[in-house]
């Protein structure tokens, strides 16, 4: 049976999302079954519309949609310097031949990593399955996710 | 033997505490043994006095007690907007029939989830067992917690 | 076979690094094999030059080196108050006979805890093995770390 790595991807920060996808693709590359469960700010990583947009069911969720944006505007968790830092990191990654966040997400898709979205967070933020990229395999609650993650390593990032 | 989920609840942020109690109650609801180990900022979630108060043994811990407050004043980890965001989230949760943080904490008590407080963090912050809600089962060190968490999933949030 | 605790030490925050080393030394003290995998901001904890310095291969990494500094200037993740809070915590720890962060790091070395540095993050930040304390056992990628962490508890902090 394949070893398993499951990650609850809670953060919307550029650096933490990079950690999620680096761990996920690294594990998948050596044969792990990998489950990514996106919740709260993490849902930004899998939105169809990457970039700031007023999407969502009501004015408040529209507002959060705008401020949260997506991968392209994800801030760094520390020393963000009004968005300059993520740009610097991207440039350093390219210069040093390290995969950028967008490349890692593409790699995750190719490697067959399982993407799941958190049902409760979607309710709170007024998001629907159609708001996400088609690679989202399913919308899950906690109990189902725990069952998937059983007998493997689970991280909260 | 029941499956086990243990969470080191380190953060005092509204969104992360919501994640802790959503995971905990979701797991308990499907029969997991759940252990919550509150440490550092997380101790705010289990303080008797919820809200800002100058509690603690010495002037410095009083000051932290005031700034940290409790569940009712817990900030969101991103885009807090001077405390407006947690209010928006609460309203969204109520509107969308998702349990609020306070309801999740009550559910956790009813579901028999084990609450533990971190001995070391209590020493540093000048907090006593009496400062916490009576549901706190015990005050533990790392070694005892690890023993309780053994053979289950463990998350740091 | 010894039980195992592995921690991905991602954060550079004073309070989170304290959590890493408290868990690590607490586990090692009761016989656990402990693996610490330092990545991103966490690499600050194991830099030879503790304090702000313009180290690194190129101007951008020098700049980050300066802003990130090391253990001595690590900020608290919340309520940092321009660096006053870490000083208060240090004083509270000393007063209450709790080991300070620097003492915990020394204890970790004595207890034979395994220190590893993340290859990818080093590439991005332009850091070399020589920039770190000699206790760093190896520079690893994700796959090798996951293999080391197998069959134990793994935390992301």
CSV table of C-alpha atoms in Angstrom, one decimal:
chain,number,residue,atom,x,y,z
A,1,UNK,CA,0.0,0.0,0.0
A,2,UNK,CA,1.3,3.4,-0.9
A,3,UNK,CA,2.4,5.7,1.9
A,4,UNK,CA,0.2,8.7,2.5
A,5,UNK,CA,0.6,12.4,3.1
A,6,UNK,CA,-2.4,14.6,3.8
A,7,UNK,CA,-2.2,18.4,4.2
A,8,UNK,CA,-4.8,20.7,5.5
A,9,UNK,CA,-4.0,23.8,3.5
A,10,UNK,CA,-5.4,26.6,5.7
A,11,UNK,CA,-3.1,29.6,4.9
A,12,UNK,CA,-3.4,31.9,1.9
A,13,UNK,CA,0.2,33.1,2.3
A,14,UNK,CA,2.6,32.8,-0.6
A,15,UNK,CA,5.4,31.2,1.5
A,16,UNK,CA,3.1,28.7,3.2
A,17,UNK,CA,1.3,27.7,0.0
A,18,UNK,CA,4.8,27.1,-1.5
A,19,UNK,CA,5.5,24.8,1.4
A,20,UNK,CA,2.2,22.9,0.8
A,21,UNK,CA,3.0,22.3,-2.8
A,22,UNK,CA,6.7,21.6,-2.3
A,23,UNK,CA,5.8,18.9,0.2
A,24,UNK,CA,3.0,17.6,-1.8
A,25,UNK,CA,4.8,17.3,-5.1
A,26,UNK,CA,8.0,16.0,-3.4
A,27,UNK,CA,5.9,13.2,-1.7
A,28,UNK,CA,4.0,12.4,-4.9
A,29,UNK,CA,7.2,12.2,-6.8
A,30,UNK,CA,8.4,9.3,-4.6
A,31,UNK,CA,5.1,7.4,-4.8
A,32,UNK,CA,3.0,8.8,-1.9
A,33,UNK,CA,-0.7,9.2,-2.2
A,34,UNK,CA,-1.2,12.9,-1.5
A,35,UNK,CA,-4.4,14.5,-0.3
A,36,UNK,CA,-4.7,18.3,-0.1
A,37,UNK,CA,-7.7,19.7,1.8
A,38,UNK,CA,-8.1,23.4,1.1
A,39,UNK,CA,-9.9,25.5,3.7
A,40,UNK,CA,-10.4,29.1,4.7
A,41,UNK,CA,-7.6,31.3,3.2
A,42,UNK,CA,-6.2,28.2,1.5
A,43,UNK,CA,-9.2,28.1,-0.8
A,44,UNK,CA,-7.7,31.0,-2.7
A,45,UNK,CA,-5.1,28.7,-4.1
A,46,UNK,CA,-7.7,26.7,-6.0
A,47,UNK,CA,-10.0,29.5,-7.2
A,48,UNK,CA,-10.7,29.7,-10.9
A,49,UNK,CA,-10.2,33.4,-11.0
A,50,UNK,CA,-6.7,34.0,-9.8
A,51,UNK,CA,-6.3,37.6,-8.9
A,52,UNK,CA,-8.5,40.0,-7.0
A,53,UNK,CA,-12.2,39.7,-7.9
A,54,UNK,CA,-15.5,40.5,-6.3
A,55,UNK,CA,-16.8,37.0,-6.5
A,56,UNK,CA,-19.1,35.3,-4.0
A,57,UNK,CA,-22.8,35.2,-3.1
A,58,UNK,CA,-23.2,38.3,-1.0
A,59,UNK,CA,-21.5,41.7,-0.5
A,60,UNK,CA,-19.4,40.5,2.4
A,61,UNK,CA,-18.0,37.5,0.6
A,62,UNK,CA,-17.4,39.7,-2.4
A,63,UNK,CA,-15.3,42.0,-0.2
A,64,UNK,CA,-13.3,39.1,1.2
A,65,UNK,CA,-12.8,37.8,-2.3
A,66,UNK,CA,-11.3,41.1,-3.4
A,67,UNK,CA,-9.0,41.4,-0.4
A,68,UNK,CA,-7.9,37.7,-0.5
A,69,UNK,CA,-7.3,37.6,-4.2
A,70,UNK,CA,-5.6,34.4,-5.3
A,71,UNK,CA,-2.1,32.9,-5.9
A,72,UNK,CA,-0.9,35.9,-7.9
A,73,UNK,CA,-1.5,38.4,-5.1
A,74,UNK,CA,-0.8,36.0,-2.1
A,75,UNK,CA,1.3,37.9,0.4
A,76,UNK,CA,4.3,36.5,2.3
A,77,UNK,CA,3.5,35.7,6.0
A,78,UNK,CA,6.3,38.0,7.2
A,79,UNK,CA,8.0,41.0,5.8
A,80,UNK,CA,5.6,41.3,2.9
A,81,UNK,CA,6.5,44.9,2.2
A,82,UNK,CA,3.2,45.7,0.4
A,83,UNK,CA,3.6,42.8,-2.0
A,84,UNK,CA,7.2,43.4,-3.0
A,85,UNK,CA,8.5,40.3,-1.2
A,86,UNK,CA,6.5,37.7,-3.1
A,87,UNK,CA,7.8,39.2,-6.3
A,88,UNK,CA,11.4,39.0,-5.0
A,89,UNK,CA,10.8,35.3,-4.0
A,90,UNK,CA,9.4,34.5,-7.4
A,91,UNK,CA,12.5,36.1,-9.1
A,92,UNK,CA,14.9,34.3,-6.7
A,93,UNK,CA,13.1,31.0,-7.5
A,94,UNK,CA,13.4,31.5,-11.2
A,95,UNK,CA,17.0,32.6,-10.9
A,96,UNK,CA,17.9,29.6,-8.8
A,97,UNK,CA,16.0,27.1,-10.9
A,98,UNK,CA,13.5,26.3,-8.2
A,99,UNK,CA,9.9,25.8,-9.3
A,100,UNK,CA,7.7,28.8,-8.7
A,101,UNK,CA,4.4,28.4,-6.9
A,102,UNK,CA,2.4,28.3,-10.1
A,103,UNK,CA,4.7,25.6,-11.6
A,104,UNK,CA,4.3,23.6,-8.4
A,105,UNK,CA,0.5,23.7,-8.7
A,106,UNK,CA,0.7,22.5,-12.3
A,107,UNK,CA,3.1,19.8,-11.2
A,108,UNK,CA,0.7,18.7,-8.5
A,109,UNK,CA,-2.1,18.3,-11.1
A,110,UNK,CA,0.2,16.2,-13.4
A,111,UNK,CA,1.3,14.0,-10.5
A,112,UNK,CA,-2.3,13.1,-9.7
A,113,UNK,CA,-2.4,14.7,-6.3
A,114,UNK,CA,-6.0,14.8,-4.9
A,115,UNK,CA,-7.4,18.3,-4.3
A,116,UNK,CA,-10.4,18.7,-1.9
A,117,UNK,CA,-12.3,21.8,-0.8
A,118,UNK,CA,-13.7,22.2,2.7
A,119,UNK,CA,-17.5,22.3,2.8
A,120,UNK,CA,-17.8,24.4,5.9
A,121,UNK,CA,-15.4,27.1,4.8
A,122,UNK,CA,-17.2,27.3,1.4
A,123,UNK,CA,-20.5,27.9,3.2
A,124,UNK,CA,-19.0,30.7,5.4
A,125,UNK,CA,-17.3,32.4,2.4
A,126,UNK,CA,-20.2,31.9,0.1
A,127,UNK,CA,-18.2,29.9,-2.5
A,128,UNK,CA,-19.5,27.2,-4.8
A,129,UNK,CA,-17.7,24.2,-6.4
A,130,UNK,CA,-17.9,26.1,-9.7
A,131,UNK,CA,-15.7,28.9,-8.3
A,132,UNK,CA,-12.8,26.4,-8.2
A,133,UNK,CA,-10.5,24.8,-10.7
A,134,UNK,CA,-11.9,21.6,-12.3
A,135,UNK,CA,-9.1,19.5,-10.6
A,136,UNK,CA,-11.1,19.8,-7.3
A,137,UNK,CA,-12.1,16.1,-6.8
A,138,UNK,CA,-14.7,16.7,-4.2
A,139,UNK,CA,-16.1,19.0,-1.5
A,140,UNK,CA,-15.6,17.4,1.9
A,141,UNK,CA,-16.4,17.7,5.6
A,142,UNK,CA,-13.9,17.0,8.4
A,143,UNK,CA,-15.0,13.4,9.0
A,144,UNK,CA,-14.6,12.3,5.4
A,145,UNK,CA,-11.2,14.1,5.2
A,146,UNK,CA,-10.0,12.3,8.4
A,147,UNK,CA,-11.0,9.0,6.9
A,148,UNK,CA,-8.9,9.8,3.8
A,149,UNK,CA,-6.0,10.9,5.9
A,150,UNK,CA,-6.1,7.8,8.1
A,151,UNK,CA,-2.9,5.8,8.5
A,152,UNK,CA,-0.7,8.5,7.0
A,153,UNK,CA,1.1,11.7,8.0
A,154,UNK,CA,-1.2,14.7,8.3
A,155,UNK,CA,0.0,18.3,8.4
A,156,UNK,CA,-1.8,21.6,9.1
A,157,UNK,CA,-0.2,24.5,7.2
B,1,UNK,CA,-9.6,0.9,19.8
B,2,UNK,CA,-10.9,4.3,18.9
B,3,UNK,CA,-9.0,6.4,16.4
B,4,UNK,CA,-7.3,9.4,17.9
B,5,UNK,CA,-6.8,13.1,16.9
B,6,UNK,CA,-4.6,15.3,19.0
B,7,UNK,CA,-4.2,19.0,18.4
B,8,UNK,CA,-1.7,21.4,19.8
B,9,UNK,CA,-3.7,24.6,19.9
B,10,UNK,CA,-1.0,27.3,19.8
B,11,UNK,CA,-2.7,30.2,18.0
B,12,UNK,CA,-5.0,32.7,19.6
B,13,UNK,CA,-6.4,33.7,16.2
B,14,UNK,CA,-10.2,33.5,15.6
B,15,UNK,CA,-9.8,31.6,12.3
B,16,UNK,CA,-7.3,29.1,13.6
B,17,UNK,CA,-9.3,28.4,16.8
B,18,UNK,CA,-12.3,27.9,14.5
B,19,UNK,CA,-10.2,25.3,12.6
B,20,UNK,CA,-9.1,23.6,15.9
B,21,UNK,CA,-12.7,23.2,17.1
B,22,UNK,CA,-14.2,22.3,13.7
B,23,UNK,CA,-11.6,19.5,13.3
B,24,UNK,CA,-12.0,18.4,17.0
B,25,UNK,CA,-15.8,18.3,17.0
B,26,UNK,CA,-15.9,16.7,13.5
B,27,UNK,CA,-13.6,14.0,14.6
B,28,UNK,CA,-15.4,13.4,18.0
B,29,UNK,CA,-18.7,13.2,16.1
B,30,UNK,CA,-17.5,10.1,14.2
B,31,UNK,CA,-16.1,8.4,17.3
B,32,UNK,CA,-12.5,9.7,17.5
B,33,UNK,CA,-10.8,10.2,20.9
B,34,UNK,CA,-9.8,13.9,20.7
B,35,UNK,CA,-7.1,15.6,22.8
B,36,UNK,CA,-6.7,19.4,22.7
B,37,UNK,CA,-3.5,20.7,24.2
B,38,UNK,CA,-3.7,24.5,24.6
B,39,UNK,CA,-0.5,26.4,24.8
B,40,UNK,CA,0.7,30.0,24.4
B,41,UNK,CA,-1.9,32.2,22.7
B,42,UNK,CA,-4.2,29.2,22.5
B,43,UNK,CA,-4.6,29.4,26.3
B,44,UNK,CA,-6.9,32.3,25.6
B,45,UNK,CA,-9.6,30.0,24.3
B,46,UNK,CA,-10.0,28.3,27.6
B,47,UNK,CA,-9.7,31.2,30.0
B,48,UNK,CA,-12.6,31.6,32.4
B,49,UNK,CA,-12.8,35.4,31.9
B,50,UNK,CA,-13.5,35.7,28.1
B,51,UNK,CA,-12.7,39.2,27.1
B,52,UNK,CA,-9.9,41.6,27.9
B,53,UNK,CA,-8.9,41.5,31.5
B,54,UNK,CA,-5.8,42.3,33.6
B,55,UNK,CA,-5.5,38.8,35.1
B,56,UNK,CA,-2.2,37.1,36.0
B,57,UNK,CA,0.4,37.1,38.7
B,58,UNK,CA,2.5,40.1,37.8
B,59,UNK,CA,2.3,43.4,35.8
B,60,UNK,CA,3.7,41.9,32.6
B,61,UNK,CA,1.3,39.0,32.5
B,62,UNK,CA,-1.5,41.3,33.3
B,63,UNK,CA,-0.6,43.4,30.3
B,64,UNK,CA,-0.5,40.3,28.0
B,65,UNK,CA,-3.8,39.2,29.5
B,66,UNK,CA,-5.3,42.5,28.5
B,67,UNK,CA,-3.9,42.5,24.9
B,68,UNK,CA,-4.6,38.8,24.3
B,69,UNK,CA,-8.2,38.9,25.6
B,70,UNK,CA,-10.1,35.7,24.9
B,71,UNK,CA,-12.4,34.2,22.3
B,72,UNK,CA,-14.7,37.2,22.1
B,73,UNK,CA,-11.9,39.5,21.0
B,74,UNK,CA,-9.7,37.0,19.1
B,75,UNK,CA,-8.5,38.6,15.9
B,76,UNK,CA,-8.4,36.9,12.5
B,77,UNK,CA,-4.9,35.9,11.4
B,78,UNK,CA,-5.1,38.0,8.2
B,79,UNK,CA,-7.1,41.1,7.2
B,80,UNK,CA,-8.3,41.6,10.7
B,81,UNK,CA,-9.3,45.2,10.0
B,82,UNK,CA,-9.2,46.3,13.7
B,83,UNK,CA,-11.5,43.5,14.8
B,84,UNK,CA,-14.2,44.0,12.1
B,85,UNK,CA,-13.4,40.8,10.3
B,86,UNK,CA,-14.1,38.4,13.2
B,87,UNK,CA,-17.5,40.1,13.5
B,88,UNK,CA,-18.2,39.6,9.8
B,89,UNK,CA,-17.2,36.0,10.0
B,90,UNK,CA,-19.5,35.4,13.0
B,91,UNK,CA,-22.3,37.0,11.1
B,92,UNK,CA,-21.6,34.9,8.0
B,93,UNK,CA,-21.5,31.8,10.1
B,94,UNK,CA,-24.8,32.5,11.7
B,95,UNK,CA,-26.3,33.5,8.4
B,96,UNK,CA,-25.1,30.3,6.7
B,97,UNK,CA,-26.1,28.0,9.6
B,98,UNK,CA,-22.4,27.2,10.4
B,99,UNK,CA,-21.7,26.8,14.1
B,100,UNK,CA,-19.9,29.9,15.5
B,101,UNK,CA,-16.7,29.5,17.5
B,102,UNK,CA,-18.5,29.7,20.9
B,103,UNK,CA,-21.0,27.1,19.8
B,104,UNK,CA,-18.1,24.8,18.6
B,105,UNK,CA,-16.5,25.1,22.0
B,106,UNK,CA,-19.7,24.2,23.7
B,107,UNK,CA,-20.1,21.2,21.4
B,108,UNK,CA,-16.6,20.1,22.2
B,109,UNK,CA,-17.5,20.0,25.9
B,110,UNK,CA,-20.6,18.0,25.2
B,111,UNK,CA,-18.8,15.6,23.0
B,112,UNK,CA,-16.4,14.7,25.7
B,113,UNK,CA,-13.3,16.1,24.0
B,114,UNK,CA,-10.3,16.2,26.4
B,115,UNK,CA,-9.0,19.7,27.2
B,116,UNK,CA,-5.4,20.1,28.5
B,117,UNK,CA,-3.4,23.1,29.3
B,118,UNK,CA,0.4,23.4,28.8
B,119,UNK,CA,2.3,23.6,32.0
B,120,UNK,CA,5.3,25.6,30.6
B,121,UNK,CA,3.3,28.3,28.9
B,122,UNK,CA,1.2,28.7,32.1
B,123,UNK,CA,4.5,29.3,34.0
B,124,UNK,CA,5.7,31.9,31.5
B,125,UNK,CA,2.4,33.7,31.3
B,126,UNK,CA,1.7,33.5,35.1
B,127,UNK,CA,-1.6,31.6,34.7
B,128,UNK,CA,-3.0,29.1,37.2
B,129,UNK,CA,-5.4,26.2,36.7
B,130,UNK,CA,-8.1,28.3,38.4
B,131,UNK,CA,-7.8,30.9,35.5
B,132,UNK,CA,-9.3,28.3,33.1
B,133,UNK,CA,-12.7,26.8,32.5
B,134,UNK,CA,-13.5,23.8,34.7
B,135,UNK,CA,-13.5,21.5,31.6
B,136,UNK,CA,-9.7,21.5,31.7
B,137,UNK,CA,-8.9,18.0,32.6
B,138,UNK,CA,-5.3,18.4,33.5
B,139,UNK,CA,-2.1,20.6,33.2
B,140,UNK,CA,0.5,18.7,31.2
B,141,UNK,CA,4.1,18.8,30.0
B,142,UNK,CA,5.2,17.8,26.6
B,143,UNK,CA,6.2,14.2,27.5
B,144,UNK,CA,2.7,13.4,28.9
B,145,UNK,CA,1.0,15.0,25.9
B,146,UNK,CA,3.1,13.0,23.4
B,147,UNK,CA,2.2,9.9,25.3
B,148,UNK,CA,-1.5,10.7,25.0
B,149,UNK,CA,-1.2,11.6,21.3
B,150,UNK,CA,0.7,8.4,20.5
B,151,UNK,CA,-0.6,6.2,17.7
B,152,UNK,CA,-3.0,8.9,16.4
B,153,UNK,CA,-2.8,11.9,14.2
B,154,UNK,CA,-1.3,15.1,15.7
B,155,UNK,CA,-1.7,18.6,14.4
B,156,UNK,CA,-0.1,21.9,15.4
B,157,UNK,CA,-2.4,24.8,14.7
C,1,UNK,CA,12.4,0.8,18.2
C,2,UNK,CA,12.3,4.4,19.6
C,3,UNK,CA,9.3,6.5,19.0
C,4,UNK,CA,9.8,9.4,16.6
C,5,UNK,CA,8.9,13.1,16.4
C,6,UNK,CA,9.7,15.1,13.3
C,7,UNK,CA,9.1,18.8,13.0
C,8,UNK,CA,9.2,21.0,9.9
C,9,UNK,CA,10.4,24.2,11.5
C,10,UNK,CA,9.1,26.8,9.0
C,11,UNK,CA,8.5,29.9,11.1
C,12,UNK,CA,11.1,32.4,12.2
C,13,UNK,CA,8.9,33.7,15.0
C,14,UNK,CA,10.2,33.6,18.6
C,15,UNK,CA,7.1,32.0,20.0
C,16,UNK,CA,6.9,29.3,17.4
C,17,UNK,CA,10.6,28.5,17.5
C,18,UNK,CA,10.2,28.2,21.3
C,19,UNK,CA,7.4,25.7,20.6
C,20,UNK,CA,9.6,23.7,18.2
C,21,UNK,CA,12.4,23.4,20.7
C,22,UNK,CA,10.2,22.8,23.7
C,23,UNK,CA,8.5,19.9,21.9
C,24,UNK,CA,11.8,18.6,20.5
C,25,UNK,CA,13.7,18.6,23.8
C,26,UNK,CA,10.6,17.3,25.8
C,27,UNK,CA,10.4,14.4,23.3
C,28,UNK,CA,14.1,13.7,23.3
C,29,UNK,CA,14.2,13.7,27.1
C,30,UNK,CA,11.8,10.7,27.2
C,31,UNK,CA,13.7,8.8,24.5
C,32,UNK,CA,12.2,9.9,21.2
C,33,UNK,CA,14.2,10.1,18.1
C,34,UNK,CA,13.7,13.8,17.1
C,35,UNK,CA,14.2,15.2,13.6
C,36,UNK,CA,14.1,18.9,13.0
C,37,UNK,CA,13.8,20.1,9.4
C,38,UNK,CA,14.5,23.8,9.1
C,39,UNK,CA,13.1,25.6,6.1
C,40,UNK,CA,12.3,29.1,5.0
C,41,UNK,CA,12.2,31.5,8.0
C,42,UNK,CA,13.0,28.6,10.3
C,43,UNK,CA,16.6,28.6,8.8
C,44,UNK,CA,17.3,31.7,10.9
C,45,UNK,CA,17.3,29.5,14.0
C,46,UNK,CA,20.4,27.6,12.8
C,47,UNK,CA,22.4,30.4,11.2
C,48,UNK,CA,26.0,30.7,12.5
C,49,UNK,CA,25.7,34.5,12.6
C,50,UNK,CA,22.8,35.1,15.1
C,51,UNK,CA,21.7,38.7,14.7
C,52,UNK,CA,21.1,40.9,11.7
C,53,UNK,CA,23.7,40.5,9.0
C,54,UNK,CA,24.0,41.1,5.3
C,55,UNK,CA,24.9,37.5,4.5
C,56,UNK,CA,24.0,35.6,1.3
C,57,UNK,CA,25.1,35.3,-2.2
C,58,UNK,CA,23.3,38.2,-3.8
C,59,UNK,CA,21.9,41.6,-3.0
C,60,UNK,CA,18.3,40.3,-2.5
C,61,UNK,CA,19.3,37.5,-0.1
C,62,UNK,CA,21.5,39.9,1.8
C,63,UNK,CA,18.5,42.1,2.3
C,64,UNK,CA,16.4,39.3,3.6
C,65,UNK,CA,19.3,38.2,5.8
C,66,UNK,CA,19.3,41.6,7.4
C,67,UNK,CA,15.5,41.8,7.9
C,68,UNK,CA,15.2,38.2,9.1
C,69,UNK,CA,18.2,38.3,11.5
C,70,UNK,CA,18.3,35.3,13.8
C,71,UNK,CA,17.2,34.0,17.2
C,72,UNK,CA,18.2,37.1,19.0
C,73,UNK,CA,16.0,39.4,17.0
C,74,UNK,CA,13.2,36.9,16.2
C,75,UNK,CA,9.8,38.6,16.6
C,76,UNK,CA,6.8,37.2,18.4
C,77,UNK,CA,4.0,36.1,15.9
C,78,UNK,CA,1.4,38.4,17.5
C,79,UNK,CA,1.7,41.6,19.6
C,80,UNK,CA,5.4,42.0,18.8
C,81,UNK,CA,5.4,45.7,19.7
C,82,UNK,CA,8.5,46.5,17.7
C,83,UNK,CA,10.6,43.8,19.5
C,84,UNK,CA,9.6,44.6,23.0
C,85,UNK,CA,7.5,41.4,23.5
C,86,UNK,CA,10.3,38.9,22.8
C,87,UNK,CA,12.4,40.7,25.5
C,88,UNK,CA,9.4,40.5,27.9
C,89,UNK,CA,9.0,36.8,27.2
C,90,UNK,CA,12.7,36.2,27.8
C,91,UNK,CA,12.5,38.0,31.1
C,92,UNK,CA,9.4,36.1,32.1
C,93,UNK,CA,11.1,32.8,31.2
C,94,UNK,CA,14.1,33.6,33.2
C,95,UNK,CA,12.0,34.8,36.2
C,96,UNK,CA,9.9,31.7,36.1
C,97,UNK,CA,12.8,29.3,35.7
C,98,UNK,CA,11.6,28.2,32.2
C,99,UNK,CA,14.4,27.6,29.7
C,100,UNK,CA,14.9,30.4,27.3
C,101,UNK,CA,15.0,29.8,23.5
C,102,UNK,CA,18.8,29.8,23.4
C,103,UNK,CA,19.0,27.4,26.3
C,104,UNK,CA,16.5,25.1,24.6
C,105,UNK,CA,18.6,25.1,21.4
C,106,UNK,CA,21.7,24.2,23.4
C,107,UNK,CA,19.7,21.4,25.2
C,108,UNK,CA,18.6,20.1,21.8
C,109,UNK,CA,22.3,19.8,20.7
C,110,UNK,CA,23.2,18.0,23.9
C,111,UNK,CA,20.2,15.6,23.6
C,112,UNK,CA,21.4,14.5,20.2
C,113,UNK,CA,18.4,15.9,18.3
C,114,UNK,CA,18.9,15.7,14.5
C,115,UNK,CA,19.1,19.0,12.7
C,116,UNK,CA,18.5,19.2,9.0
C,117,UNK,CA,18.3,22.1,6.6
C,118,UNK,CA,16.0,22.3,3.6
C,119,UNK,CA,17.8,22.2,0.3
C,120,UNK,CA,15.2,24.1,-1.7
C,121,UNK,CA,14.8,27.0,0.7
C,122,UNK,CA,18.6,27.3,0.8
C,123,UNK,CA,18.7,27.6,-3.0
C,124,UNK,CA,16.0,30.3,-2.9
C,125,UNK,CA,17.6,32.3,-0.1
C,126,UNK,CA,21.1,31.9,-1.4
C,127,UNK,CA,22.4,30.1,1.8
C,128,UNK,CA,25.2,27.5,2.0
C,129,UNK,CA,25.8,24.7,4.5
C,130,UNK,CA,28.7,26.9,5.9
C,131,UNK,CA,26.2,29.6,6.8
C,132,UNK,CA,24.8,27.2,9.5
C,133,UNK,CA,25.9,25.9,12.9
C,134,UNK,CA,28.0,22.8,12.6
C,135,UNK,CA,25.3,20.7,14.3
C,136,UNK,CA,23.4,20.6,11.0
C,137,UNK,CA,23.7,16.9,10.1
C,138,UNK,CA,22.6,17.2,6.5
C,139,UNK,CA,21.0,19.2,3.8
C,140,UNK,CA,17.8,17.4,2.6
C,141,UNK,CA,15.0,17.5,0.1
C,142,UNK,CA,11.4,16.7,0.9
C,143,UNK,CA,11.6,13.0,-0.1
C,144,UNK,CA,14.5,12.2,2.2
C,145,UNK,CA,12.9,14.1,5.1
C,146,UNK,CA,9.6,12.2,4.6
C,147,UNK,CA,11.5,8.9,4.7
C,148,UNK,CA,13.2,10.0,8.0
C,149,UNK,CA,9.8,11.0,9.5
C,150,UNK,CA,8.1,7.8,8.5
C,151,UNK,CA,6.2,5.9,11.2
C,152,UNK,CA,6.4,8.8,13.6
C,153,UNK,CA,4.5,12.0,14.4
C,154,UNK,CA,5.2,14.9,12.1
C,155,UNK,CA,4.3,18.5,12.8
C,156,UNK,CA,4.5,21.7,10.7
C,157,UNK,CA,5.3,24.7,12.9
